PDB file of C-alpha atoms in Angstrom:
ATOM      1  CA  MET A   1      -4.553  17.029 -13.974  1.00 80.00           C
ATOM      2  CA  LEU A   2      -6.423  16.591 -10.688  1.00 85.00           C
ATOM      3  CA  ALA A   3      -8.802  14.035 -12.195  1.00 87.00           C
ATOM      4  CA  ALA A   4      -5.886  12.082 -13.720  1.00 89.00           C
ATOM      5  CA  TYR A   5      -3.980  11.865 -10.434  1.00 91.00           C
ATOM      6  CA  MET A   6      -7.125  10.905  -8.540  1.00 91.00           C
ATOM      7  CA  PHE A   7      -7.823   8.269 -11.168  1.00 91.00           C
ATOM      8  CA  VAL A   8      -4.413   6.653 -10.562  1.00 93.00           C
ATOM      9  CA  SER A   9      -5.020   6.720  -6.802  1.00 93.00           C
ATOM     10  CA  VAL A  10      -8.472   5.189  -7.143  1.00 92.00           C
ATOM     11  CA  LEU A  11      -7.173   2.551  -9.538  1.00 93.00           C
ATOM     12  CA  LEU A  12      -4.440   1.519  -7.095  1.00 94.00           C
ATOM     13  CA  PHE A  13      -6.993   1.235  -4.285  1.00 93.00           C
ATOM     14  CA  ALA A  14      -9.447  -0.777  -6.393  1.00 93.00           C
ATOM     15  CA  ILE A  15      -6.746  -3.153  -7.690  1.00 93.00           C
ATOM     16  CA  GLY A  16      -5.529  -3.716  -4.133  1.00 94.00           C
ATOM     17  CA  ALA A  17      -9.063  -4.380  -2.865  1.00 93.00           C
ATOM     18  CA  THR A  18      -9.715  -6.819  -5.698  1.00 92.00           C
ATOM     19  CA  GLY A  19      -6.434  -8.633  -5.025  1.00 92.00           C
ATOM     20  CA  ALA A  20      -7.200  -8.903  -1.317  1.00 91.00           C
ATOM     21  CA  MET A  21     -10.541 -10.496  -2.149  1.00 91.00           C
ATOM     22  CA  ILE A  22      -9.687 -12.881  -4.964  1.00 91.00           C
ATOM     23  CA  ARG A  23      -6.203 -14.261  -4.202  1.00 89.00           C
ATOM     24  CA  ARG A  24      -5.501 -17.454  -2.289  1.00 87.00           C
ATOM     25  CA  ASN A  25      -1.918 -16.849  -1.199  1.00 88.00           C
ATOM     26  CA  PHE A  26      -1.803 -15.001   2.112  1.00 90.00           C
ATOM     27  CA  LEU A  27       1.470 -13.235   1.233  1.00 90.00           C
ATOM     28  CA  ILE A  28      -0.081 -11.781  -1.899  1.00 92.00           C
ATOM     29  CA  VAL A  29      -3.109 -10.674   0.120  1.00 92.00           C
ATOM     30  CA  LEU A  30      -0.649  -8.745   2.329  1.00 92.00           C
ATOM     31  CA  MET A  31       0.923  -7.129  -0.753  1.00 93.00           C
ATOM     32  CA  SER A  32      -2.535  -6.129  -1.992  1.00 94.00           C
ATOM     33  CA  LEU A  33      -3.212  -4.479   1.359  1.00 94.00           C
ATOM     34  CA  GLU A  34       0.014  -2.491   0.928  1.00 93.00           C
ATOM     35  CA  LEU A  35      -1.232  -1.403  -2.479  1.00 94.00           C
ATOM     36  CA  MET A  36      -4.536  -0.221  -0.998  1.00 94.00           C
ATOM     37  CA  ILE A  37      -2.731   1.814   1.671  1.00 94.00           C
ATOM     38  CA  ASN A  38      -0.490   3.276  -1.016  1.00 94.00           C
ATOM     39  CA  GLY A  39      -3.503   4.320  -3.078  1.00 94.00           C
ATOM     40  CA  ALA A  40      -5.103   6.032  -0.091  1.00 93.00           C
ATOM     41  CA  GLY A  41      -1.816   7.789   0.693  1.00 94.00           C
ATOM     42  CA  MET A  42      -1.530   8.965  -2.877  1.00 94.00           C
ATOM     43  CA  ALA A  43      -4.940  10.611  -2.549  1.00 93.00           C
ATOM     44  CA  LEU A  44      -3.584  12.504   0.461  1.00 93.00           C
ATOM     45  CA  ILE A  45      -0.521  13.703  -1.477  1.00 93.00           C
ATOM     46  CA  VAL A  46      -2.608  14.734  -4.498  1.00 92.00           C
ATOM     47  CA  MET A  47      -4.973  16.758  -2.334  1.00 91.00           C
ATOM     48  CA  SER A  48      -2.003  18.268  -0.508  1.00 91.00           C
ATOM     49  CA  TYR A  49      -0.596  19.532  -3.806  1.00 91.00           C
ATOM     50  CA  PHE A  50      -3.800  20.811  -5.358  1.00 91.00           C
ATOM     51  CA  THR A  51      -5.017  22.630  -2.263  1.00 91.00           C
ATOM     52  CA  GLY A  52      -1.585  23.946  -1.283  1.00 88.00           C
ATOM     53  CA  ASN A  53      -1.803  22.481   2.228  1.00 89.00           C
ATOM     54  CA  ILE A  54       1.166  20.580   3.666  1.00 90.00           C
ATOM     55  CA  SER A  55      -0.983  18.641   6.184  1.00 91.00           C
ATOM     56  CA  GLY A  56      -1.664  15.910   3.645  1.00 91.00           C
ATOM     57  CA  GLN A  57       2.017  15.050   3.477  1.00 92.00           C
ATOM     58  CA  VAL A  58       2.199  14.917   7.281  1.00 93.00           C
ATOM     59  CA  MET A  59      -0.780  12.554   7.287  1.00 93.00           C
ATOM     60  CA  PHE A  60       1.104  10.304   4.876  1.00 93.00           C
ATOM     61  CA  LEU A  61       3.764   9.817   7.563  1.00 92.00           C
ATOM     62  CA  PHE A  62       1.109   8.425   9.921  1.00 93.00           C
ATOM     63  CA  VAL A  63      -0.313   6.270   7.139  1.00 92.00           C
ATOM     64  CA  ALA A  64       3.169   4.867   6.462  1.00 92.00           C
ATOM     65  CA  ALA A  65       3.611   4.059  10.167  1.00 92.00           C
ATOM     66  CA  VAL A  66       0.291   2.209  10.199  1.00 92.00           C
ATOM     67  CA  ALA A  67       1.305   0.333   7.031  1.00 91.00           C
ATOM     68  CA  ALA A  68       4.575  -0.762   8.637  1.00 91.00           C
ATOM     69  CA  SER A  69       2.739  -1.980  11.763  1.00 93.00           C
ATOM     70  CA  GLU A  70       0.236  -3.838   9.624  1.00 92.00           C
ATOM     71  CA  THR A  71       3.015  -5.579   7.701  1.00 92.00           C
ATOM     72  CA  ALA A  72       4.781  -6.617  10.902  1.00 91.00           C
ATOM     73  CA  VAL A  73       1.642  -8.136  12.415  1.00 93.00           C
ATOM     74  CA  GLY A  74       0.557  -9.640   9.083  1.00 92.00           C
ATOM     75  CA  LEU A  75       3.900 -11.347   8.552  1.00 92.00           C
ATOM     76  CA  ALA A  76       3.796 -12.676  12.114  1.00 91.00           C
ATOM     77  CA  ILE A  77       0.378 -14.141  11.346  1.00 90.00           C
ATOM     78  CA  ALA A  78       1.737 -15.634   8.099  1.00 89.00           C
ATOM     79  CA  ALA A  79       4.678 -17.215   9.947  1.00 88.00           C
ATOM     80  CA  MET A  80       2.311 -18.658  12.560  1.00 88.00           C
ATOM     81  CA  MET A  81       0.000 -20.015   9.867  1.00 85.00           C
ATOM     82  CA  TYR A  82       2.901 -21.664   8.095  1.00 87.00           C
ATOM     83  CA  LYS A  83       4.238 -23.108  11.353  1.00 86.00           C
ATOM     84  CA  ASN A  84       0.890 -24.671  12.269  1.00 85.00           C
ATOM     85  CA  LYS A  85      -0.254 -26.114   8.959  1.00 83.00           C
ATOM     86  CA  LYS A  86       2.700 -25.813   6.522  1.00 84.00           C
ATOM     87  CA  SER A  87       0.530 -23.779   4.199  1.00 83.00           C
ATOM     88  CA  VAL A  88      -0.256 -20.150   3.457  1.00 85.00           C
ATOM     89  CA  ASP A  89      -3.426 -20.915   1.505  1.00 85.00           C
ATOM     90  CA  ILE A  90      -6.170 -18.878   3.161  1.00 85.00           C
ATOM     91  CA  ASN A  91      -8.700 -21.602   2.372  1.00 83.00           C
ATOM     92  CA  ASP A  92      -6.893 -23.917   4.821  1.00 83.00           C
ATOM     93  CA  TYR A  93      -7.682 -21.500   7.626  1.00 83.00           C
ATOM     94  CA  THR A  94     -11.416 -21.731   7.960  1.00 82.00           C
ATOM     95  CA  THR A  95     -10.882 -23.094  11.470  1.00 80.00           C
ATOM     96  CA  LEU A  96     -13.492 -20.826  13.043  1.00 82.00           C
ATOM     97  CA  LYS A  97     -16.239 -22.352  10.901  1.00 79.00           C
ATOM     98  CA  LYS A  98     -18.531 -24.728  12.800  1.00 66.00           C
TER      99      LYS A  98
ATOM    100  CA  MET B  12       3.383  20.842 -20.322  1.00 68.00           C
ATOM    101  CA  SER B  13       3.433  17.982 -22.774  1.00 87.00           C
ATOM    102  CA  VAL B  14       6.622  16.642 -21.195  1.00 90.00           C
ATOM    103  CA  GLU B  15       4.814  16.598 -17.874  1.00 90.00           C
ATOM    104  CA  ILE B  16       1.955  14.604 -19.361  1.00 92.00           C
ATOM    105  CA  VAL B  17       4.334  12.061 -20.928  1.00 94.00           C
ATOM    106  CA  VAL B  18       6.225  11.579 -17.650  1.00 94.00           C
ATOM    107  CA  PHE B  19       2.940  11.291 -15.778  1.00 94.00           C
ATOM    108  CA  ALA B  20       1.724   8.640 -18.216  1.00 94.00           C
ATOM    109  CA  ILE B  21       4.900   6.563 -17.832  1.00 95.00           C
ATOM    110  CA  LEU B  22       4.877   6.756 -14.023  1.00 94.00           C
ATOM    111  CA  ALA B  23       1.147   6.077 -13.776  1.00 94.00           C
ATOM    112  CA  LEU B  24       1.565   3.078 -16.057  1.00 95.00           C
ATOM    113  CA  MET B  25       4.368   1.797 -13.802  1.00 93.00           C
ATOM    114  CA  ALA B  26       2.255   2.239 -10.668  1.00 94.00           C
ATOM    115  CA  VAL B  27      -0.947   0.721 -12.031  1.00 94.00           C
ATOM    116  CA  GLY B  28       0.768  -1.978 -14.102  1.00 95.00           C
ATOM    117  CA  GLY B  29       2.810  -3.058 -11.083  1.00 94.00           C
ATOM    118  CA  GLY B  30      -0.365  -3.268  -9.042  1.00 93.00           C
ATOM    119  CA  PHE B  31      -2.049  -5.320 -11.718  1.00 93.00           C
ATOM    120  CA  GLY B  32       1.024  -7.569 -11.844  1.00 93.00           C
ATOM    121  CA  ILE B  33       0.669  -8.303  -8.123  1.00 92.00           C
ATOM    122  CA  ILE B  34      -2.827  -9.699  -8.405  1.00 90.00           C
ATOM    123  CA  VAL B  35      -2.303 -11.826 -11.532  1.00 91.00           C
ATOM    124  CA  THR B  36       1.167 -13.309 -10.915  1.00 90.00           C
ATOM    125  CA  LYS B  37       1.236 -16.857  -9.607  1.00 88.00           C
ATOM    126  CA  ASN B  38       4.663 -16.731  -7.966  1.00 89.00           C
ATOM    127  CA  PRO B  39       4.709 -14.574  -4.811  1.00 89.00           C
ATOM    128  CA  PHE B  40       8.350 -13.591  -5.331  1.00 91.00           C
ATOM    129  CA  ARG B  41       7.530 -12.127  -8.731  1.00 92.00           C
ATOM    130  CA  ALA B  42       4.554 -10.405  -7.148  1.00 92.00           C
ATOM    131  CA  ALA B  43       6.987  -8.763  -4.711  1.00 93.00           C
ATOM    132  CA  MET B  44       9.051  -7.511  -7.644  1.00 94.00           C
ATOM    133  CA  TRP B  45       5.910  -6.090  -9.287  1.00 94.00           C
ATOM    134  CA  MET B  46       5.182  -4.391  -5.982  1.00 94.00           C
ATOM    135  CA  VAL B  47       8.592  -2.697  -6.074  1.00 94.00           C
ATOM    136  CA  LEU B  48       7.823  -1.442  -9.590  1.00 94.00           C
ATOM    137  CA  SER B  49       4.469  -0.091  -8.434  1.00 95.00           C
ATOM    138  CA  PHE B  50       6.029   1.699  -5.463  1.00 94.00           C
ATOM    139  CA  ILE B  51       8.761   3.244  -7.613  1.00 94.00           C
ATOM    140  CA  GLY B  52       6.100   4.560  -9.975  1.00 94.00           C
ATOM    141  CA  SER B  53       4.174   6.010  -7.028  1.00 94.00           C
ATOM    142  CA  ALA B  54       7.351   7.635  -5.718  1.00 94.00           C
ATOM    143  CA  GLY B  55       7.879   9.272  -9.112  1.00 94.00           C
ATOM    144  CA  LEU B  56       4.333  10.627  -8.997  1.00 94.00           C
ATOM    145  CA  PHE B  57       5.027  12.019  -5.530  1.00 94.00           C
ATOM    146  CA  VAL B  58       8.087  13.845  -6.883  1.00 93.00           C
ATOM    147  CA  MET B  59       5.879  15.369  -9.574  1.00 92.00           C
ATOM    148  CA  LEU B  60       3.525  16.550  -6.815  1.00 90.00           C
ATOM    149  CA  ASP B  61       6.309  18.425  -4.955  1.00 89.00           C
ATOM    150  CA  ALA B  62       6.395  15.834  -2.140  1.00 89.00           C
ATOM    151  CA  VAL B  63      10.108  15.047  -2.316  1.00 91.00           C
ATOM    152  CA  PHE B  64      10.501  13.870   1.282  1.00 92.00           C
ATOM    153  CA  ILE B  65       7.493  11.580   1.007  1.00 93.00           C
ATOM    154  CA  ALA B  66       8.864  10.124  -2.227  1.00 93.00           C
ATOM    155  CA  MET B  67      12.125   9.187  -0.496  1.00 93.00           C
ATOM    156  CA  LEU B  68      10.146   7.782   2.446  1.00 91.00           C
ATOM    157  CA  GLN B  69       8.135   5.732  -0.029  1.00 91.00           C
ATOM    158  CA  LEU B  70      11.293   4.302  -1.599  1.00 93.00           C
ATOM    159  CA  ILE B  71      12.961   3.516   1.737  1.00 92.00           C
ATOM    160  CA  VAL B  72      10.016   2.243   3.779  1.00 90.00           C
ATOM    161  CA  TYR B  73       7.806   0.608   1.167  1.00 90.00           C
ATOM    162  CA  ALA B  74      10.102  -0.439  -1.672  1.00 89.00           C
ATOM    163  CA  GLY B  75      12.963  -1.138   0.716  1.00 88.00           C
ATOM    164  CA  ALA B  76      11.866  -2.325   4.134  1.00 90.00           C
ATOM    165  CA  ILE B  77       8.408  -3.789   3.603  1.00 91.00           C
ATOM    166  CA  THR B  78       9.282  -5.656   0.401  1.00 92.00           C
ATOM    167  CA  VAL B  79      12.431  -7.081   1.988  1.00 92.00           C
ATOM    168  CA  MET B  80      10.450  -8.218   5.040  1.00 90.00           C
ATOM    169  CA  ILE B  81       7.865  -9.972   2.876  1.00 91.00           C
ATOM    170  CA  VAL B  82      10.577 -11.631   0.757  1.00 92.00           C
ATOM    171  CA  ILE B  83      12.465 -12.787   3.870  1.00 91.00           C
ATOM    172  CA  ALA B  84       9.247 -14.286   5.246  1.00 89.00           C
ATOM    173  CA  MET B  85       8.931 -16.044   1.890  1.00 88.00           C
ATOM    174  CA  TYR B  86      12.470 -17.441   2.186  1.00 89.00           C
ATOM    175  CA  THR B  87      11.571 -19.289   5.388  1.00 88.00           C
ATOM    176  CA  MET B  88       8.802 -21.203   3.632  1.00 86.00           C
ATOM    177  CA  ASP B  89       8.921 -24.099   1.228  1.00 82.00           C
ATOM    178  CA  ARG B  90       9.066 -22.884  -2.344  1.00 79.00           C
ATOM    179  CA  LEU B  91       6.698 -25.531  -3.656  1.00 74.00           C
ATOM    180  CA  THR B  92       4.184 -24.824  -0.924  1.00 74.00           C
ATOM    181  CA  ILE B  93       3.815 -21.155  -1.657  1.00 74.00           C
ATOM    182  CA  ALA B  94       4.394 -21.112  -5.419  1.00 75.00           C
ATOM    183  CA  SER B  95       2.130 -23.997  -6.369  1.00 75.00           C
ATOM    184  CA  LEU B  96      -1.092 -22.627  -4.938  1.00 76.00           C
ATOM    185  CA  LYS B  97      -3.974 -22.026  -7.280  1.00 80.00           C
ATOM    186  CA  ARG B  98      -4.233 -18.364  -8.244  1.00 80.00           C
ATOM    187  CA  PHE B  99      -7.753 -17.384  -7.371  1.00 83.00           C
ATOM    188  CA  ASN B 100     -10.440 -18.266  -4.881  1.00 79.00           C
ATOM    189  CA  ASN B 101     -13.554 -20.182  -5.831  1.00 79.00           C
ATOM    190  CA  GLN B 102     -15.556 -17.006  -5.295  1.00 80.00           C
ATOM    191  CA  ALA B 103     -13.149 -14.904  -7.366  1.00 81.00           C
ATOM    192  CA  TYR B 104     -15.846 -13.732  -9.762  1.00 87.00           C
ATOM    193  CA  PHE B 105     -17.818 -12.118  -6.990  1.00 88.00           C
ATOM    194  CA  GLY B 106     -14.666 -10.512  -5.585  1.00 86.00           C
ATOM    195  CA  ALA B 107     -13.680  -9.128  -8.975  1.00 88.00           C
ATOM    196  CA  LEU B 108     -17.198  -7.805  -9.488  1.00 90.00           C
ATOM    197  CA  PHE B 109     -17.046  -6.112  -6.116  1.00 89.00           C
ATOM    198  CA  GLY B 110     -13.651  -4.583  -7.008  1.00 89.00           C
ATOM    199  CA  ILE B 111     -15.020  -3.191 -10.258  1.00 91.00           C
ATOM    200  CA  GLY B 112     -17.933  -1.756  -8.275  1.00 91.00           C
ATOM    201  CA  ILE B 113     -15.514   0.011  -5.908  1.00 90.00           C
ATOM    202  CA  LEU B 114     -13.587   1.334  -8.911  1.00 90.00           C
ATOM    203  CA  LEU B 115     -16.678   2.747 -10.649  1.00 92.00           C
ATOM    204  CA  ASP B 116     -17.951   4.254  -7.398  1.00 90.00           C
ATOM    205  CA  PHE B 117     -14.673   6.031  -6.691  1.00 88.00           C
ATOM    206  CA  ILE B 118     -14.282   7.167 -10.309  1.00 88.00           C
ATOM    207  CA  VAL B 119     -17.677   8.879 -10.105  1.00 90.00           C
ATOM    208  CA  ILE B 120     -16.622  10.538  -6.846  1.00 87.00           C
ATOM    209  CA  ALA B 121     -13.227  11.584  -8.257  1.00 82.00           C
ATOM    210  CA  ALA B 122     -14.825  13.000 -11.407  1.00 83.00           C
ATOM    211  CA  LYS B 123     -17.358  15.027  -9.433  1.00 85.00           C
ATOM    212  CA  LEU B 124     -14.676  16.351  -7.110  1.00 81.00           C
ATOM    213  CA  LYS B 125     -14.566  20.146  -7.028  1.00 83.00           C
ATOM    214  CA  ILE B 126     -11.906  21.826  -4.919  1.00 83.00           C
ATOM    215  CA  ASN B 127     -10.479  25.293  -4.799  1.00 80.00           C
ATOM    216  CA  THR B 128      -7.161  25.074  -6.652  1.00 78.00           C
ATOM    217  CA  ALA B 129      -6.158  28.711  -6.220  1.00 79.00           C
ATOM    218  CA  GLN B 130      -3.321  27.697  -3.870  1.00 80.00           C
ATOM    219  CA  MET B 131      -2.144  24.871  -6.142  1.00 81.00           C
ATOM    220  CA  GLY B 132       1.514  23.973  -5.599  1.00 79.00           C
ATOM    221  CA  LYS B 133       2.101  26.671  -2.991  1.00 80.00           C
ATOM    222  CA  ASN B 134       2.915  26.458   0.739  1.00 81.00           C
ATOM    223  CA  LEU B 135       4.652  23.097   0.196  1.00 81.00           C
ATOM    224  CA  SER B 136       8.148  24.256   1.092  1.00 82.00           C
ATOM    225  CA  ILE B 137       9.826  26.738   3.420  1.00 84.00           C
ATOM    226  CA  ALA B 138      12.891  28.439   1.911  1.00 83.00           C
ATOM    227  CA  GLY B 139      12.948  25.836  -0.844  1.00 82.00           C
ATOM    228  CA  SER B 140      12.937  22.893   1.558  1.00 87.00           C
ATOM    229  CA  ASN B 141      10.060  20.442   1.662  1.00 87.00           C
ATOM    230  CA  VAL B 142      11.435  18.754   4.807  1.00 91.00           C
ATOM    231  CA  LYS B 143      11.424  22.036   6.734  1.00 91.00           C
ATOM    232  CA  ALA B 144       7.765  22.590   5.877  1.00 90.00           C
ATOM    233  CA  ILE B 145       6.793  19.076   6.967  1.00 91.00           C
ATOM    234  CA  GLY B 146       8.769  19.344  10.213  1.00 90.00           C
ATOM    235  CA  ASP B 147       7.244  22.724  10.965  1.00 90.00           C
ATOM    236  CA  VAL B 148       3.683  21.411  10.706  1.00 90.00           C
ATOM    237  CA  LEU B 149       4.457  18.011  12.236  1.00 91.00           C
ATOM    238  CA  PHE B 150       6.021  19.292  15.429  1.00 92.00           C
ATOM    239  CA  LYS B 151       3.746  22.304  15.891  1.00 92.00           C
ATOM    240  CA  SER B 152       0.285  21.017  14.987  1.00 91.00           C
ATOM    241  CA  TYR B 153       0.532  17.221  14.982  1.00 93.00           C
ATOM    242  CA  LEU B 154       2.736  16.479  17.988  1.00 94.00           C
ATOM    243  CA  LEU B 155       0.202  14.321  19.861  1.00 94.00           C
ATOM    244  CA  PRO B 156      -0.626  12.111  16.819  1.00 93.00           C
ATOM    245  CA  PHE B 157       3.126  11.751  16.271  1.00 93.00           C
ATOM    246  CA  GLU B 158       3.610  10.418  19.793  1.00 94.00           C
ATOM    247  CA  ILE B 159       0.606   8.100  19.392  1.00 94.00           C
ATOM    248  CA  THR B 160       2.240   6.774  16.201  1.00 94.00           C
ATOM    249  CA  ALA B 161       5.230   5.725  18.298  1.00 94.00           C
ATOM    250  CA  ILE B 162       2.902   3.842  20.648  1.00 95.00           C
ATOM    251  CA  VAL B 163       1.199   2.153  17.693  1.00 94.00           C
ATOM    252  CA  LEU B 164       4.564   0.931  16.399  1.00 94.00           C
ATOM    253  CA  LEU B 165       5.523  -0.349  19.866  1.00 95.00           C
ATOM    254  CA  ILE B 166       2.240  -2.249  20.233  1.00 94.00           C
ATOM    255  CA  ALA B 167       2.707  -3.737  16.753  1.00 93.00           C
ATOM    256  CA  LEU B 168       6.173  -4.929  17.801  1.00 93.00           C
ATOM    257  CA  PHE B 169       4.712  -6.578  20.912  1.00 93.00           C
ATOM    258  CA  GLY B 170       1.965  -8.147  18.807  1.00 92.00           C
ATOM    259  CA  ALA B 171       4.413  -9.573  16.288  1.00 91.00           C
ATOM    260  CA  VAL B 172       6.591 -11.029  19.041  1.00 91.00           C
ATOM    261  CA  ALA B 173       3.607 -12.475  20.914  1.00 90.00           C
ATOM    262  CA  LEU B 174       2.129 -14.053  17.762  1.00 87.00           C
ATOM    263  CA  THR B 175       5.310 -15.916  16.871  1.00 85.00           C
ATOM    264  CA  LYS B 176       5.939 -17.322  20.346  1.00 83.00           C
ATOM    265  CA  LYS B 177       6.361 -21.051  20.431  1.00 73.00           C
ATOM    266  CA  ASP B 178       3.571 -22.046  22.809  1.00 66.00           C
ATOM    267  CA  LEU B 179       0.624 -20.255  21.279  1.00 58.00           C
TER     268      LEU B 179
END
């Protein structure tokens, strides 16, 4: 079963990474980042179960705190982007080019 | 055993299918609903892995708080502006290729993984309570990281407030 659980975790991470790279909508990029963090956390829980060590579950608490911080800052950035340009399309925000 | 495999298949399908729904849906609100489905599936998998407290945390923090925050941020924006964007970038092919590369890389690693599973499913609860075991380790071995987590959350709060100030 270890390989099956790890496969789900890896699949979540890879889907999240793909979504963060290919989508245009900034809100969906944020959701994909959540998915990546969730996949990494699932790897922690799986290893915690199969090695019989509770530390993995404790680490998930820290991962969840980091995910919450990341969402707060990300949504603040999204609100600022929308306020400045009335758009959340990431291709409208190449303002550091040139 | 076979019941376990069936339940695992259903929950894994929920988790992965929800994730796939996020990256192909055009409407961001529907993507948020797919995200809830994915997180519920993950929480079910955590229950199967004897991580009951973490499963509840997953439901409350991820499926509850984070999804609601993203949806509320969506409410403040014009529906046509956010729902009528094109789905994918111009360079989406390269991104998808890169994602498949990550997937294959990690699958090879996960398949080669060899760990000692003699202790499988043990030590995860004290007197039948998962929360007691987590609290025991958290406040005895991980006290400093726990305090630093509080500082990280505080700094994130300051950052969010500073970013949304009017004169920035």
